[in-house]
Short mmCIF file of C-alpha atoms in Angstrom, two decimals:
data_model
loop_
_atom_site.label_atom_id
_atom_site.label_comp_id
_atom_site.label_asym_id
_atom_site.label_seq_id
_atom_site.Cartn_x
_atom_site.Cartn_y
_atom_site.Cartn_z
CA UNK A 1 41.11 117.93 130.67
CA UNK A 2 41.73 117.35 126.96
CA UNK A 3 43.95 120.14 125.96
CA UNK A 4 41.89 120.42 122.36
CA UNK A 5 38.23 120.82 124.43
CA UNK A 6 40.09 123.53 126.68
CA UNK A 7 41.53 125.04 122.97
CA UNK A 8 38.00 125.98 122.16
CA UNK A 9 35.98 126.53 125.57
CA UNK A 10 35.44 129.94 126.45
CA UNK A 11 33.36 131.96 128.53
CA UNK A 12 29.74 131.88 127.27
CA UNK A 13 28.89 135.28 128.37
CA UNK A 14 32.02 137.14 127.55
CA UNK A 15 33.64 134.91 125.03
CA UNK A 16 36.77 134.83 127.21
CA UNK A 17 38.96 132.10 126.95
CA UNK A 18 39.28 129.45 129.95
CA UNK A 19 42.33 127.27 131.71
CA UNK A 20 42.37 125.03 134.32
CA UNK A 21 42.16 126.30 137.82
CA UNK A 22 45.34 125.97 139.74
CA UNK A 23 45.32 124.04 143.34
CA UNK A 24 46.27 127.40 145.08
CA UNK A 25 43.29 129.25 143.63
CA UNK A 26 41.01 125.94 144.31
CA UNK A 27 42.06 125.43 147.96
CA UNK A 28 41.16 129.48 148.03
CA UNK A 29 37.77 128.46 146.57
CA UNK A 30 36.94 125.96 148.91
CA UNK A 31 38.02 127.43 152.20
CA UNK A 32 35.37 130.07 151.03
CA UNK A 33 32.78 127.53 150.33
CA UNK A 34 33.36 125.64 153.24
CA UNK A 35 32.64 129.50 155.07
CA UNK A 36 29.33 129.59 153.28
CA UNK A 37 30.80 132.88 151.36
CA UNK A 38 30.24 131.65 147.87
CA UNK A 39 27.31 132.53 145.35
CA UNK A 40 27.07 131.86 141.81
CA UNK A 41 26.41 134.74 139.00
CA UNK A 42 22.34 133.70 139.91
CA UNK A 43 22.72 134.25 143.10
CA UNK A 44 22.01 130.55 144.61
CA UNK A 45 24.72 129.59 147.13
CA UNK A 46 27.55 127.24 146.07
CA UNK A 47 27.69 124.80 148.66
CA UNK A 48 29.63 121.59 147.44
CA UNK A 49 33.37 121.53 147.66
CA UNK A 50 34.73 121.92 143.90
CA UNK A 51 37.06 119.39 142.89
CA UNK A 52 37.99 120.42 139.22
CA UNK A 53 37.46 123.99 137.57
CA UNK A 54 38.06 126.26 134.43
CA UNK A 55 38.67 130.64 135.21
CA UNK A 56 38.78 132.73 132.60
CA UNK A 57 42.15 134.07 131.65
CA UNK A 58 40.75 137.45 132.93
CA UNK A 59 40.33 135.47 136.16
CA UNK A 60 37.06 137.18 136.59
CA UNK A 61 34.43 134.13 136.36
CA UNK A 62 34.83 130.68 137.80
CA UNK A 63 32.97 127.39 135.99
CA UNK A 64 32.93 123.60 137.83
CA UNK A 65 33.98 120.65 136.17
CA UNK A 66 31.78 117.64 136.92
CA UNK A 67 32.70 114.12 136.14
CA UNK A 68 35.13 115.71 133.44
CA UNK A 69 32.55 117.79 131.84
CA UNK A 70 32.53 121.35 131.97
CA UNK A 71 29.43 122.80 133.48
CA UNK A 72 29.39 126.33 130.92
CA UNK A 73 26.20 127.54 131.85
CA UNK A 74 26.10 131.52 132.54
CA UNK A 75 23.99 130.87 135.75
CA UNK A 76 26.54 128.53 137.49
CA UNK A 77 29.84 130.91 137.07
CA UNK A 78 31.15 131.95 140.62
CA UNK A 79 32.54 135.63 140.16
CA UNK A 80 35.85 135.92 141.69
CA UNK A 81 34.90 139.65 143.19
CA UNK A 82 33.11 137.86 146.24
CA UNK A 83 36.75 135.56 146.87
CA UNK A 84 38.42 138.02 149.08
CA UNK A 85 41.67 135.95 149.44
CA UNK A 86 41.97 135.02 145.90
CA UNK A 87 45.24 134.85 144.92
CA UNK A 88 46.51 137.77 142.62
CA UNK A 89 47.47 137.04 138.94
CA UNK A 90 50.65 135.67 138.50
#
């Protein structure tokens, strides 16, 4: 991702800046996916594996990156609170 886009992304709810997720915390995401455990901040279950994301640097809310675009929209976060084995902050 273009390091000047991710300069200026943030979260559109709580204004919280964003970074790349890391492969750990992916995998993580995935293997929960994959277990059907995942819902977005709507509700609607997240059932395609994610192949590219941005977490807030409070590592509270989740956003997919499609095609190299990041999908911002409040509706399709994916709170971290429901990832059980999410790895802790570094």
């Amino acid at each position: 991702m273009d390091k000047r886009l991710l300069d200026i992304l943030c979260c559109p709810v709580s204004k919280t800046p964003v970074r790349p997720l890391g492969r750990h915390e992916l995998d993580v995401l995935n293997e929960a996916i994959a277990a059907g455990q995942v819902d977005s901040v709507a509700g609607a279950g997240v059932r395609e594996r994610i192949t590219e994301a941005l977490i807030t640097t409070d590592r509270k809310v989740i956003y997919r990156v499609e095609d190299g675009i990041p999908v911002m929209l409040p509706e399709e976060g994916i709170g971290t609170a429901q990832l059980t084995a999410f790895p802790p902050a570094p």
